[in-house]
Coordinates of C-alpha atoms in Angstrom, one line a residue:
M1 CA 20.9 -8.3 -32.2
R2 CA 19.7 -11.2 -31.2
I3 CA 17.5 -13.6 -33.8
A4 CA 16.0 -17.3 -32.1
T5 CA 14.2 -20.4 -34.0
F6 CA -7.9 18.4 -5.6
L7 CA -10.6 16.2 -6.5
I8 CA -13.3 18.8 -6.8
V9 CA -13.3 21.7 -4.1
L10 CA -16.7 23.5 -3.8
V11 CA -16.7 26.7 -1.2
S12 CA -18.6 29.8 -1.3
L13 CA -18.3 33.0 0.3
A14 CA -20.8 32.3 2.8
G15 CA -18.8 29.7 4.5
W16 CA -15.4 27.8 3.6
S17 CA -15.7 24.6 5.1
A18 CA -16.0 21.5 3.9
Q19 CA -16.5 17.7 4.8
T20 CA -13.5 15.1 4.4
R21 CA -13.9 11.9 2.4
A22 CA -13.0 9.0 4.7
Q23 CA -9.2 7.9 4.0
L24 CA -6.9 5.5 5.3
V25 CA -4.1 6.8 7.6
S26 CA -2.2 3.6 8.3
E27 CA -2.5 0.2 8.1
W28 CA -0.7 -2.7 9.7
R29 CA -0.9 -6.2 8.1
M30 CA 1.5 -7.7 10.5
D31 CA 2.6 -10.0 7.7
E32 CA 6.0 -9.7 8.6
S33 CA 8.1 -13.2 9.1
S34 CA 9.1 -12.5 12.5
W35 CA 9.6 -9.8 15.2
S36 CA 12.9 -9.5 16.9
G37 CA 12.4 -6.3 18.8
T38 CA 14.3 -4.3 15.8
P39 CA 12.6 -0.5 15.8
G40 CA 9.7 0.3 13.1
E41 CA 9.5 -3.7 12.5
V42 CA 5.9 -3.7 12.4
I43 CA 5.1 -1.9 9.3
D44 CA 2.3 0.6 8.8
S45 CA 2.0 -0.1 5.1
A46 CA -0.3 3.4 4.5
G47 CA 1.2 5.9 6.6
G48 CA 4.4 5.2 8.0
N49 CA 3.4 4.4 11.7
D50 CA 6.0 1.6 12.2
G51 CA 6.1 -0.2 15.4
T52 CA 8.5 -2.5 17.4
A53 CA 7.8 -5.6 19.6
R54 CA 8.4 -5.2 23.1
T55 CA 7.8 -6.4 26.4
A56 CA 7.4 -5.0 29.9
G57 CA 7.6 -8.8 31.5
S58 CA 11.0 -10.1 33.4
D59 CA 11.7 -12.5 30.6
N60 CA 12.9 -11.7 26.8
S61 CA 10.2 -13.0 25.3
L62 CA 8.7 -11.0 22.7
P63 CA 5.3 -10.8 20.5
D64 CA 5.9 -12.3 17.0
T65 CA 4.4 -13.2 13.6
E66 CA 2.0 -16.7 12.6
P67 CA -0.4 -17.7 9.8
A68 CA -3.3 -15.6 11.1
Q69 CA -6.6 -14.6 9.4
V70 CA -4.9 -13.0 6.1
C71 CA -1.6 -14.2 5.6
R72 CA 0.2 -13.7 9.3
G73 CA -0.7 -11.8 12.2
G74 CA 1.0 -11.0 15.5
R75 CA 0.7 -13.3 18.3
F76 CA 0.5 -11.7 21.7
R77 CA 1.2 -14.2 25.0
G78 CA -0.1 -11.0 27.5
Q79 CA -1.1 -13.4 30.2
G80 CA 2.0 -15.2 30.1
Y81 CA 2.3 -19.0 29.7
N82 CA 3.5 -22.1 31.2
L83 CA 6.6 -24.4 30.0
P84 CA 7.0 -28.2 30.6
E85 CA 10.3 -27.7 31.6
P86 CA 12.6 -24.9 33.3
P87 CA 11.9 -22.3 33.6
W88 CA 8.3 -23.1 33.7
Y89 CA 6.6 -20.1 33.3
V90 CA 7.1 -17.5 30.6
D91 CA 6.3 -13.6 32.1
A92 CA 5.3 -12.4 28.8
Q93 CA 3.7 -9.3 28.9
H94 CA 3.7 -8.3 25.5
Y95 CA 2.7 -5.6 23.1
V96 CA 3.8 -3.7 20.1
H97 CA 4.7 0.5 20.7
I98 CA 4.2 3.1 17.8
P99 CA 5.6 6.4 18.7
D100 CA 3.0 9.3 18.7
G101 CA 1.8 11.4 15.3
N102 CA -0.5 13.7 14.5
S103 CA -2.0 11.1 11.9
L104 CA -2.9 8.6 14.9
S105 CA -5.3 11.3 16.2
P106 CA -8.1 11.6 13.3
L107 CA -10.7 12.5 16.1
D108 CA -8.8 15.8 17.1
S109 CA -7.9 16.8 13.4
A110 CA -11.0 15.3 11.5
E111 CA -13.7 15.1 14.1
E112 CA -14.3 11.8 13.1
M113 CA -12.3 8.2 12.8
S114 CA -12.8 4.5 12.0
L115 CA -10.8 1.8 13.3
G116 CA -11.2 -2.0 12.6
G117 CA -9.1 -5.3 12.4
W118 CA -9.4 -9.2 12.7
F119 CA -8.8 -10.4 16.3
R120 CA -9.0 -13.9 17.9
I121 CA -8.8 -14.2 22.1
S122 CA -6.7 -17.0 23.3
A123 CA -7.3 -16.7 27.3
G124 CA -9.1 -14.0 29.2
N125 CA -9.6 -10.2 28.4
G126 CA -7.4 -7.5 27.5
T127 CA -6.6 -4.6 25.3
L128 CA -6.2 -4.7 21.6
V129 CA -5.4 -1.1 21.0
H130 CA -4.6 2.2 22.8
K131 CA -3.9 5.4 22.1
G132 CA -2.4 7.2 25.2
D133 CA 0.1 7.5 27.9
G134 CA -2.2 8.4 31.3
G135 CA -3.9 11.3 32.3
A136 CA -5.4 13.9 29.6
S137 CA -3.2 12.2 26.7
Q138 CA -5.7 9.2 26.8
E139 CA -7.5 9.2 23.4
Y140 CA -9.2 6.1 22.6
R141 CA -8.8 2.1 23.6
V142 CA -10.6 -0.9 22.3
Y143 CA -10.8 -3.9 24.4
T144 CA -12.5 -6.9 26.2
S145 CA -14.3 -7.1 29.2
G146 CA -16.8 -9.7 30.5
N147 CA -16.5 -11.1 26.8
R148 CA -17.7 -8.2 25.3
L149 CA -15.7 -5.5 22.8
R150 CA -15.7 -2.3 24.4
L151 CA -14.4 1.0 23.6
Q152 CA -12.9 3.9 25.7
L153 CA -12.6 7.2 24.8
W154 CA -11.1 9.7 26.6
N155 CA -12.1 13.9 26.8
R156 CA -9.9 16.9 27.3
W157 CA -9.7 16.6 31.1
G158 CA -9.1 12.9 30.7
S159 CA -12.5 11.3 31.7
P160 CA -13.7 8.0 30.0
A161 CA -16.7 7.5 28.0
D162 CA -17.3 3.7 27.9
I163 CA -19.2 2.1 25.1
T164 CA -20.0 -1.3 24.3
L165 CA -19.7 -2.1 20.7
S166 CA -21.3 -5.4 20.7
N167 CA -23.3 -7.5 22.7
Q168 CA -22.0 -10.6 21.3
N169 CA -20.6 -13.1 24.1
L170 CA -17.3 -13.5 22.9
A171 CA -15.7 -17.2 22.3
T172 CA -11.8 -18.0 22.3
E173 CA -10.3 -19.0 19.5
T174 CA -12.3 -17.9 17.5
W175 CA -11.7 -15.3 14.9
Y176 CA -14.0 -11.5 14.7
F177 CA -13.6 -8.6 12.7
F178 CA -14.9 -5.1 14.4
T179 CA -14.9 -1.9 13.4
A180 CA -15.8 1.1 15.8
T181 CA -16.8 4.2 13.7
V182 CA -16.4 7.9 15.7
E183 CA -17.8 11.4 14.2
R184 CA -18.5 14.8 16.0
L185 CA -22.3 15.5 15.9
G186 CA -22.1 19.1 14.4
N187 CA -20.6 21.7 16.9
S188 CA -21.7 20.0 20.1
P189 CA -19.7 18.1 22.4
N190 CA -21.3 15.1 21.1
V191 CA -20.0 12.4 19.2
R192 CA -22.0 9.1 17.6
V193 CA -20.3 5.5 18.1
R194 CA -21.2 3.2 15.7
G195 CA -19.9 -0.6 16.3
Y196 CA -19.9 -3.5 14.1
L197 CA -18.9 -6.9 14.6
F198 CA -18.3 -10.1 12.4
D199 CA -17.0 -13.6 12.2
E200 CA -15.4 -15.6 9.2
N201 CA -18.9 -16.3 8.0
G202 CA -20.3 -12.9 8.0
Q203 CA -21.7 -9.8 10.3
L204 CA -23.0 -10.6 14.1
G205 CA -26.4 -8.9 14.7
G206 CA -27.0 -5.0 13.9
V207 CA -24.6 -1.9 14.5
S208 CA -24.5 -0.9 17.5
Q209 CA -24.8 3.2 18.1
D210 CA -24.3 5.2 21.2
V211 CA -23.8 9.3 21.6
V212 CA -21.9 10.4 23.9
S213 CA -20.4 13.9 25.7
L214 CA -16.7 14.4 24.5
D215 CA -15.3 17.6 24.9
Y216 CA -11.9 17.6 22.7
T217 CA -11.2 21.5 23.1
N218 CA -7.1 22.0 23.2
K219 CA -7.2 17.9 23.7
N220 CA -3.9 16.5 24.6
T221 CA -3.2 14.2 22.0
S222 CA 0.5 13.3 22.9
G223 CA 0.3 9.7 23.9
D224 CA 1.7 7.1 21.8
F225 CA 0.0 4.0 20.1
Y226 CA -0.2 0.8 21.4
F227 CA -1.2 -3.2 20.6
G228 CA -2.0 -5.5 23.0
G229 CA -1.8 -3.3 26.0
V230 CA -2.9 0.1 27.3
S231 CA -0.6 2.3 28.9
Y232 CA -1.2 4.4 31.7
G233 CA 1.9 6.8 32.0
S234 CA 4.6 3.7 32.7
N235 CA 4.9 0.3 31.4
P236 CA 2.0 -1.1 29.7
V237 CA -0.9 -3.3 31.4
D238 CA -3.9 -5.2 30.8
F239 CA -2.3 -7.3 28.2
F240 CA -4.2 -9.1 25.5
D241 CA -3.5 -13.0 24.9
G242 CA -4.2 -13.8 21.5
T243 CA -3.9 -12.8 17.8
L244 CA -4.0 -9.8 16.0
D245 CA -3.8 -9.1 12.2
E246 CA -5.1 -6.5 9.3
F247 CA -5.9 -3.5 11.8
R248 CA -6.4 -0.3 10.1
L249 CA -7.3 3.5 11.2
Y250 CA -9.6 5.9 9.2
E251 CA -9.5 9.8 9.5
S252 CA -13.2 9.8 8.9
V253 CA -16.3 7.2 9.4
Q254 CA -16.2 4.4 6.8
S255 CA -19.3 2.9 5.3
S256 CA -21.1 -0.5 5.9
A257 CA -19.8 -1.2 2.2
D258 CA -16.3 -0.4 3.2
I259 CA -16.3 -1.9 6.5
S260 CA -17.6 -5.3 4.4
N261 CA -14.8 -4.9 1.8
H262 CA -12.7 -4.6 4.8
W263 CA -13.6 -7.7 6.4
S264 CA -13.4 -9.5 3.3
V265 CA -9.9 -8.7 1.9
T266 CA -7.5 -11.4 0.8
R267 CA -4.0 -11.0 -1.1
P268 CA -1.1 -13.6 -2.2
C269 CA 0.6 -14.7 1.1
E270 CA 4.0 -15.8 1.8
D271 CA 5.6 -19.0 3.0
E272 CA 8.5 -21.3 3.3
E273 CA 8.2 -22.5 -0.4
S274 CA 6.4 -19.4 -2.4
G275 CA 8.5 -16.7 -0.2
R276 CA 9.2 -13.8 -2.1
I277 CA 13.2 -13.0 -3.0
F278 CA 12.3 -9.5 -4.2
S279 CA 9.2 -7.5 -4.7
Y280 CA 9.6 -3.6 -6.0
F281 CA 5.9 -1.8 -5.6
M282 CA 7.7 1.4 -7.2
E283 CA 6.2 3.7 -4.4
E284 CA 8.9 6.2 -3.5
T285 CA 7.7 9.8 -4.4
Q286 CA 11.0 10.7 -6.3
W287 CA 14.3 8.7 -7.7
T288 CA 17.2 10.9 -8.2
G289 CA 19.6 7.6 -8.8
A290 CA 20.9 7.4 -5.4
A291 CA 22.5 3.3 -4.7
G292 CA 19.6 1.3 -3.0
E293 CA 16.4 4.0 -3.6
V294 CA 14.1 1.6 -5.0
E295 CA 13.0 -0.5 -2.0
D296 CA 12.8 -3.9 -2.0
T297 CA 9.6 -4.6 0.1
S298 CA 10.6 -8.6 0.4
G299 CA 12.5 -8.7 3.2
N300 CA 15.8 -9.4 1.9
E301 CA 17.3 -6.0 1.4
L302 CA 18.1 -6.6 -2.6
N303 CA 17.3 -2.7 -2.8
A304 CA 17.6 -1.8 -6.5
T305 CA 18.7 1.9 -8.2
A306 CA 17.4 3.9 -10.8
V307 CA 19.4 4.5 -13.5
G308 CA 19.6 6.9 -16.7
G309 CA 16.8 9.3 -15.1
A310 CA 14.1 6.3 -14.0
D311 CA 11.6 7.9 -12.0
T312 CA 8.3 7.0 -10.8
G313 CA 4.5 8.4 -12.2
N314 CA 1.1 7.9 -10.5
D315 CA -1.2 9.6 -13.7
E316 CA -2.2 6.1 -15.0
P317 CA -1.7 2.9 -12.9
A318 CA -2.2 0.0 -13.9
I319 CA -5.0 -0.4 -11.3
P320 CA -6.5 3.2 -10.7
G321 CA -7.9 4.7 -7.5
S322 CA -7.3 3.4 -4.0
P323 CA -6.7 0.8 -3.2
G324 CA -4.9 0.4 -6.2
T325 CA -1.4 -0.4 -7.4
C326 CA -0.6 3.1 -7.0
R327 CA 2.9 4.9 -8.0
Y328 CA 4.7 2.8 -11.0
A329 CA 8.3 3.4 -12.6
D330 CA 8.4 5.6 -15.9
T331 CA 11.2 4.5 -18.0
S332 CA 9.9 6.0 -21.0
S333 CA 12.8 7.6 -22.4
A334 CA 15.9 5.9 -23.5
G335 CA 18.7 4.4 -21.2
Q336 CA 16.2 4.3 -18.1
R337 CA 16.4 1.4 -16.3
I338 CA 16.4 -0.3 -12.9
T339 CA 19.2 -2.2 -11.8
A340 CA 19.8 -4.5 -8.6
P341 CA 23.1 -6.6 -7.5
A342 CA 23.6 -10.3 -7.9
S343 CA 21.8 -12.3 -5.0
T344 CA 22.8 -15.8 -3.9
L345 CA 18.9 -16.0 -3.2
V346 CA 18.1 -15.7 -6.9
N347 CA 21.3 -18.4 -7.8
D348 CA 19.4 -20.6 -5.3
A349 CA 16.1 -20.8 -6.7
D350 CA 16.2 -23.1 -10.0
T351 CA 12.4 -23.3 -9.7
F352 CA 11.0 -19.6 -9.7
S353 CA 8.1 -17.3 -10.4
V354 CA 8.8 -13.5 -11.8
A355 CA 5.9 -11.1 -12.3
G356 CA 5.2 -7.8 -12.9
W357 CA 2.8 -5.3 -14.4
V358 CA 3.9 -3.6 -17.5
R359 CA 3.1 -1.1 -20.2
M360 CA 5.5 0.0 -23.4
P361 CA 3.9 1.3 -26.6
D362 CA 5.6 0.2 -29.8
E363 CA 5.8 3.4 -31.2
V364 CA 8.7 4.7 -28.6
Q365 CA 10.6 1.4 -28.8
T366 CA 14.3 1.8 -30.0
N367 CA 15.0 -2.1 -30.2
A368 CA 13.4 -4.6 -31.7
T369 CA 13.4 -7.6 -28.9
P370 CA 12.7 -4.7 -25.6
S371 CA 13.8 -6.4 -22.2
I372 CA 11.2 -6.4 -19.5
I373 CA 13.3 -8.1 -16.5
A374 CA 16.2 -10.1 -17.2
Y375 CA 19.0 -11.4 -14.3
G376 CA 22.6 -11.7 -15.3
N377 CA 25.2 -10.4 -17.4
T378 CA 24.6 -10.1 -21.4
V379 CA 26.3 -13.1 -23.2
N380 CA 28.0 -12.7 -26.5
G381 CA 25.7 -9.4 -26.9
Q382 CA 22.5 -11.5 -26.5
W383 CA 20.8 -13.3 -23.7
P384 CA 21.7 -12.9 -20.1
E385 CA 23.0 -15.6 -17.7
R386 CA 20.0 -17.2 -16.1
Y387 CA 16.8 -15.9 -17.4
E388 CA 14.7 -13.0 -19.1
V389 CA 11.3 -12.0 -20.5
Y390 CA 11.4 -9.5 -23.4
M391 CA 8.6 -8.6 -26.2
D392 CA 9.7 -9.8 -29.8
R393 CA 8.3 -7.4 -32.1
N394 CA 7.1 -8.3 -35.5
Y395 CA 8.1 -11.8 -34.4
T396 CA 6.2 -13.6 -37.4
F397 CA 3.8 -12.9 -40.2
S398 CA 0.2 -14.1 -39.5
W399 CA -2.8 -13.6 -41.7
P400 CA -4.8 -11.6 -41.8
Y401 CA -3.5 -9.5 -39.3
G402 CA 0.2 -8.9 -40.7
F403 CA 3.1 -8.8 -38.4
I404 CA 2.6 -10.1 -35.0
D405 CA 4.4 -9.7 -31.8
A406 CA 5.4 -12.2 -28.9
W407 CA 6.0 -12.5 -25.5
T408 CA 9.4 -14.6 -24.7
F409 CA 10.6 -16.3 -21.8
V410 CA 13.9 -17.9 -21.6
V411 CA 16.1 -19.6 -19.3
R412 CA 19.8 -20.7 -19.7
K413 CA 20.4 -24.6 -18.4
S414 CA 23.3 -25.2 -16.3
N415 CA 25.1 -26.6 -19.4
G416 CA 24.6 -23.2 -21.0
N417 CA 22.0 -23.9 -23.9
L418 CA 18.8 -21.5 -23.9
Q419 CA 15.4 -22.7 -23.6
F420 CA 12.8 -20.7 -25.0
M421 CA 9.1 -20.2 -24.4
R422 CA 7.1 -17.7 -27.0
V423 CA 3.2 -16.4 -26.9
P424 CA 2.3 -14.5 -29.9
V425 CA 0.0 -11.9 -29.3
L426 CA -1.8 -9.2 -31.9
P427 CA -0.4 -5.8 -31.9
D428 CA -3.9 -4.7 -30.2
A429 CA -4.5 -7.2 -27.7
A430 CA -5.4 -6.8 -24.2
E431 CA -2.4 -9.1 -23.4
N432 CA 0.3 -6.9 -25.7
P433 CA 1.8 -3.9 -23.7
L434 CA 3.4 -2.8 -27.1
S435 CA -0.4 -1.9 -27.8
G436 CA 0.2 0.7 -24.7
T437 CA -2.3 -1.3 -22.5
W438 CA -1.1 -2.3 -19.0
V439 CA -0.5 -6.0 -19.0
H440 CA 0.1 -8.2 -16.4
F441 CA 2.3 -11.3 -16.8
V442 CA 3.8 -14.1 -15.0
A443 CA 6.6 -16.3 -15.7
V444 CA 6.9 -19.4 -14.1
Y445 CA 10.0 -22.1 -14.6
D446 CA 9.6 -25.3 -12.5
S447 CA 12.5 -27.4 -12.5
G448 CA 11.0 -30.6 -10.8
S449 CA 9.2 -30.7 -14.4
D450 CA 11.2 -29.0 -16.3
D451 CA 8.0 -26.9 -17.2
A452 CA 7.6 -23.3 -18.7
R453 CA 4.7 -21.1 -17.9
L454 CA 3.5 -17.9 -19.1
Y455 CA 0.4 -16.0 -17.3
L456 CA -1.4 -13.1 -19.2
N457 CA -4.2 -11.0 -17.2
G458 CA -4.5 -13.8 -14.4
S459 CA -4.8 -16.1 -17.4
L460 CA -2.6 -19.4 -18.6
A461 CA -1.2 -18.1 -22.1
G462 CA 1.5 -20.7 -23.0
D463 CA 3.0 -24.0 -21.1
I464 CA 5.4 -25.9 -22.4
G465 CA 8.1 -28.9 -21.5
L466 CA 11.7 -27.6 -22.0
S467 CA 14.7 -30.0 -22.3
G468 CA 18.1 -30.4 -20.7
P469 CA 19.4 -30.3 -17.2
N470 CA 16.8 -29.0 -14.8
G471 CA 19.4 -27.0 -13.1
L472 CA 19.8 -23.3 -14.4
E473 CA 23.4 -21.5 -14.9
D474 CA 24.3 -19.6 -11.8
A475 CA 24.4 -15.8 -13.0
T476 CA 27.5 -13.3 -11.5
G477 CA 25.6 -10.4 -13.0
G478 CA 22.5 -8.9 -11.2
L479 CA 18.8 -8.1 -12.2
G480 CA 18.0 -5.5 -15.0
V481 CA 14.3 -4.1 -15.4
M482 CA 13.7 -2.7 -18.7
A483 CA 16.5 -3.6 -20.1
H484 CA 19.8 -6.1 -19.1
P485 CA 21.3 -5.1 -16.5
G486 CA 24.3 -3.4 -18.0
G487 CA 21.5 -1.4 -20.3
Q488 CA 21.3 -3.7 -23.5
Y489 CA 18.1 -4.1 -25.4
N490 CA 16.3 -1.7 -23.6
A491 CA 12.6 -1.0 -23.1
Q492 CA 10.9 2.6 -23.0
G493 CA 7.9 2.4 -20.9
F494 CA 6.5 1.6 -17.4
I495 CA 6.5 -1.2 -14.9
D496 CA 5.2 -1.6 -11.3
E497 CA 4.8 -4.7 -8.8
V498 CA 7.9 -6.4 -9.7
Y499 CA 8.1 -9.5 -8.2
M500 CA 10.1 -13.2 -8.1
F501 CA 9.6 -15.8 -6.1
G502 CA 11.3 -19.1 -5.4
S503 CA 8.2 -21.1 -6.1
A504 CA 6.5 -22.1 -9.5
L505 CA 3.0 -20.2 -8.3
D506 CA 0.0 -22.1 -9.6
A507 CA -3.0 -20.6 -11.1
A508 CA -5.0 -19.5 -7.8
E509 CA -1.9 -17.8 -6.5
V510 CA -1.4 -16.0 -9.8
D511 CA -5.0 -14.6 -9.9
E512 CA -4.4 -13.2 -6.4
L513 CA -1.3 -11.4 -7.4
Y514 CA -2.9 -10.2 -10.5
Q515 CA -5.6 -8.8 -8.2
D516 CA -3.4 -7.4 -5.5
T517 CA -3.9 -3.5 -4.4
R518 CA -3.2 -1.4 -1.6
P519 CA -4.1 2.0 -0.2
C520 CA -2.4 4.7 -2.2
E521 CA -0.9 8.1 -0.9
T522 CA -0.9 11.0 -3.5
G523 CA 2.0 12.9 -1.3
Y524 CA -0.6 15.7 -0.2
D525 CA -3.9 16.2 1.7
H526 CA -6.1 18.9 0.0
I527 CA -5.9 22.1 -1.7
R528 CA -7.0 24.9 0.3
L529 CA -8.3 28.7 -1.4
I530 CA -8.3 32.0 1.0
H531 CA -10.2 34.6 0.0
P532 CA -9.5 38.1 1.9
E533 CA -13.7 37.8 3.1
T534 CA -14.6 40.8 1.4
G535 CA -17.4 41.0 -1.5
L536 CA -16.6 40.7 -5.2
T537 CA -16.5 44.1 -7.2
C538 CA -15.7 45.2 -10.7
S539 CA -12.0 45.0 -9.3
P540 CA -10.4 41.4 -9.1
S541 CA -9.9 39.6 -5.7
T542 CA -6.7 38.2 -4.8
I543 CA -7.3 34.3 -3.7
T544 CA -4.3 32.5 -2.2
V545 CA -4.0 28.8 -3.0
K546 CA -2.0 26.3 -0.7
A547 CA -1.0 22.8 -1.1
C548 CA -1.5 21.1 2.3
A549 CA 0.4 18.3 3.4
D550 CA -1.6 17.4 6.1
A551 CA -5.1 18.4 7.5
A552 CA -3.3 21.1 9.5
C553 CA -2.0 22.8 6.2
A554 CA 1.8 21.8 6.4
P555 CA 3.3 23.2 3.2
Y556 CA 4.1 20.7 0.4
D557 CA 6.7 21.3 -1.4
E558 CA 6.5 19.6 -4.5
P559 CA 4.9 21.0 -7.7
V560 CA 1.1 20.5 -7.8
E561 CA -1.3 21.9 -10.5
V562 CA -5.0 23.0 -10.2
D563 CA -7.5 24.1 -12.6
F564 CA -10.4 26.6 -11.5
T565 CA -13.7 25.7 -13.0
S566 CA -16.0 28.2 -11.5
P567 CA -16.9 30.6 -11.9
A568 CA -15.7 29.7 -15.4
A569 CA -13.3 32.0 -17.3
S570 CA -12.9 34.0 -14.4
W571 CA -9.6 33.3 -12.7
T572 CA -6.0 34.5 -13.5
P573 CA -3.9 32.3 -14.5
D574 CA -6.0 29.2 -15.2
P575 CA -4.8 26.5 -14.4
V576 CA -1.8 27.0 -12.3
T577 CA 1.0 25.0 -11.3
F578 CA 2.4 26.0 -8.1
T579 CA 4.7 25.0 -5.1
D580 CA 3.4 25.5 -1.6
S581 CA 1.2 28.0 -2.1
T582 CA 0.5 31.2 -5.0
Q583 CA -2.0 33.8 -5.6
V584 CA -4.7 33.9 -8.4
S585 CA -6.9 36.9 -9.5
L586 CA -10.5 35.8 -9.3
Q587 CA -13.1 38.6 -11.0
Y588 CA -16.8 38.1 -11.6
T589 CA -19.4 40.9 -11.6
T590 CA -22.8 39.1 -11.8
P591 CA -24.4 39.9 -8.5
G592 CA -25.5 37.0 -6.2
L593 CA -23.8 34.2 -4.5
V594 CA -20.7 32.9 -5.8
T595 CA -19.8 29.3 -5.7
I596 CA -16.0 28.7 -6.3
D597 CA -14.9 25.1 -7.6
A598 CA -11.4 23.8 -8.3
V599 CA -9.7 20.4 -9.5
A600 CA -6.7 19.3 -8.3
I601 CA -5.5 17.6 -11.5
D602 CA -1.8 16.5 -11.2
P603 CA -1.0 15.0 -8.7
P604 CA -4.4 14.6 -7.0
A605 CA -5.3 15.2 -3.5
I606 CA -6.4 13.0 -0.9
N607 CA -9.4 15.3 0.4
Q608 CA -11.6 18.2 -0.1
T609 CA -11.8 21.6 1.7

């Protein structure tokens, strides 16, 4: 003990098709600190369609990242460039290559798509995005020509339709944002194309609209995906000279509001002063205790390990919806925690910030001072070697509230002395995770000013000056999340979005972190109901229920729960939990048209069918 002073599915027997909601397939933020040609280095944060920086030129120059519209973006020197000294000229035919994947062909799988992102032209015309590798494998291409933004769509025979997305005259060194939406018109070969163009101040002109014939029967979609060039079957050509940023691909049509939201997106950015030391988003679908399975997304490869059966969940995220905070760590049983090895990056950061979302109901706690995040081995059975954030339950008595709790932030100075900061909170306060509410916290220590600050739910909750040397004790032990690294002072609850920065975040950065979200994956695409295509009689009808991992209904091999709501009280069993597929009985004897209604409960599906 330590003491201190399937979303709803609507189908009828007359027709089993339904429209799909707009869903994110891929998102390439291009926020990596640099590209070097390492396979998969250009991260797709939504769908796993990662890319690799490449060149078709005679030099070894590669595209790289630079500060862009939202944090960093990809700089493509597609036209080559001169140097003031030998070799005088660099043959920089830059592009990013992404291997083919079914999800990159949404017009084929879902009969609609949206593609958009930011671009800035440095010189000439060129290709922003292309899907295809020549011949009939060509699918879509966004490019500039004659200072206009254009789209090409290829039919099953490899013949293109050319569409001008905007008649705006594009200027160099100006940031533009575009979105192109494409949707099949009924059962016809025609598709409707809409084009949206913005600059940094807002939308430019109206929405362009064209209808073109596009026969996709048995379409070849085997071509790869490219940023910065177009591939006709060998090395790419028509290279883009400029910067690309924040590209998204959807498998259906985005609304004007959705497009505006994409245009206006912001988030905290890394830089040399406030770059992440580690960040754990807890997005893995399952943890088994394997070493390093909890991914550090900072790029520093400080991957962590789930201990004691800790796993991830998605039933009650801190910020629901998509985008949201998505999955989170579940350490609700005693002994469950997350650990990571020691790192010199932490010991080198005497100024730092740690942050996360946490929920830890008081009634399940087994420790008086449950630890949220701690760094270093436990010293004399009490506090860790370097720093800790924890809750002090029943910290003090305060009339008329009774016992109240306190957030506690402690650092160990280089002379071994501990310095504390406490922020009392009422038992039922929105800033108290012991109330069972998600709370966002950021604890900051600035060694330059010897100042400690605590932010709760985006607002400053405490700010005090400390004493003693400004440096901190180096830790020989590593990181503990929801307990000390060795398991002491275990907290039962849930935690997400755990960060450490090598700087003292300011109020604006804290607020951005508090509001930060990302697109979420549920793990499977939709629930499919298969009826024997016979009318209902007095005898039960057998309905096959399938959990589909993708639009083509590949099997989903994890348990799902489905509730049947219409016709009410007519299904057996109801609800049903299954893996891959199962069969249920439907008995309904009232004459007339029957509408079948089911809800995917846990987890929810991405789409309805």
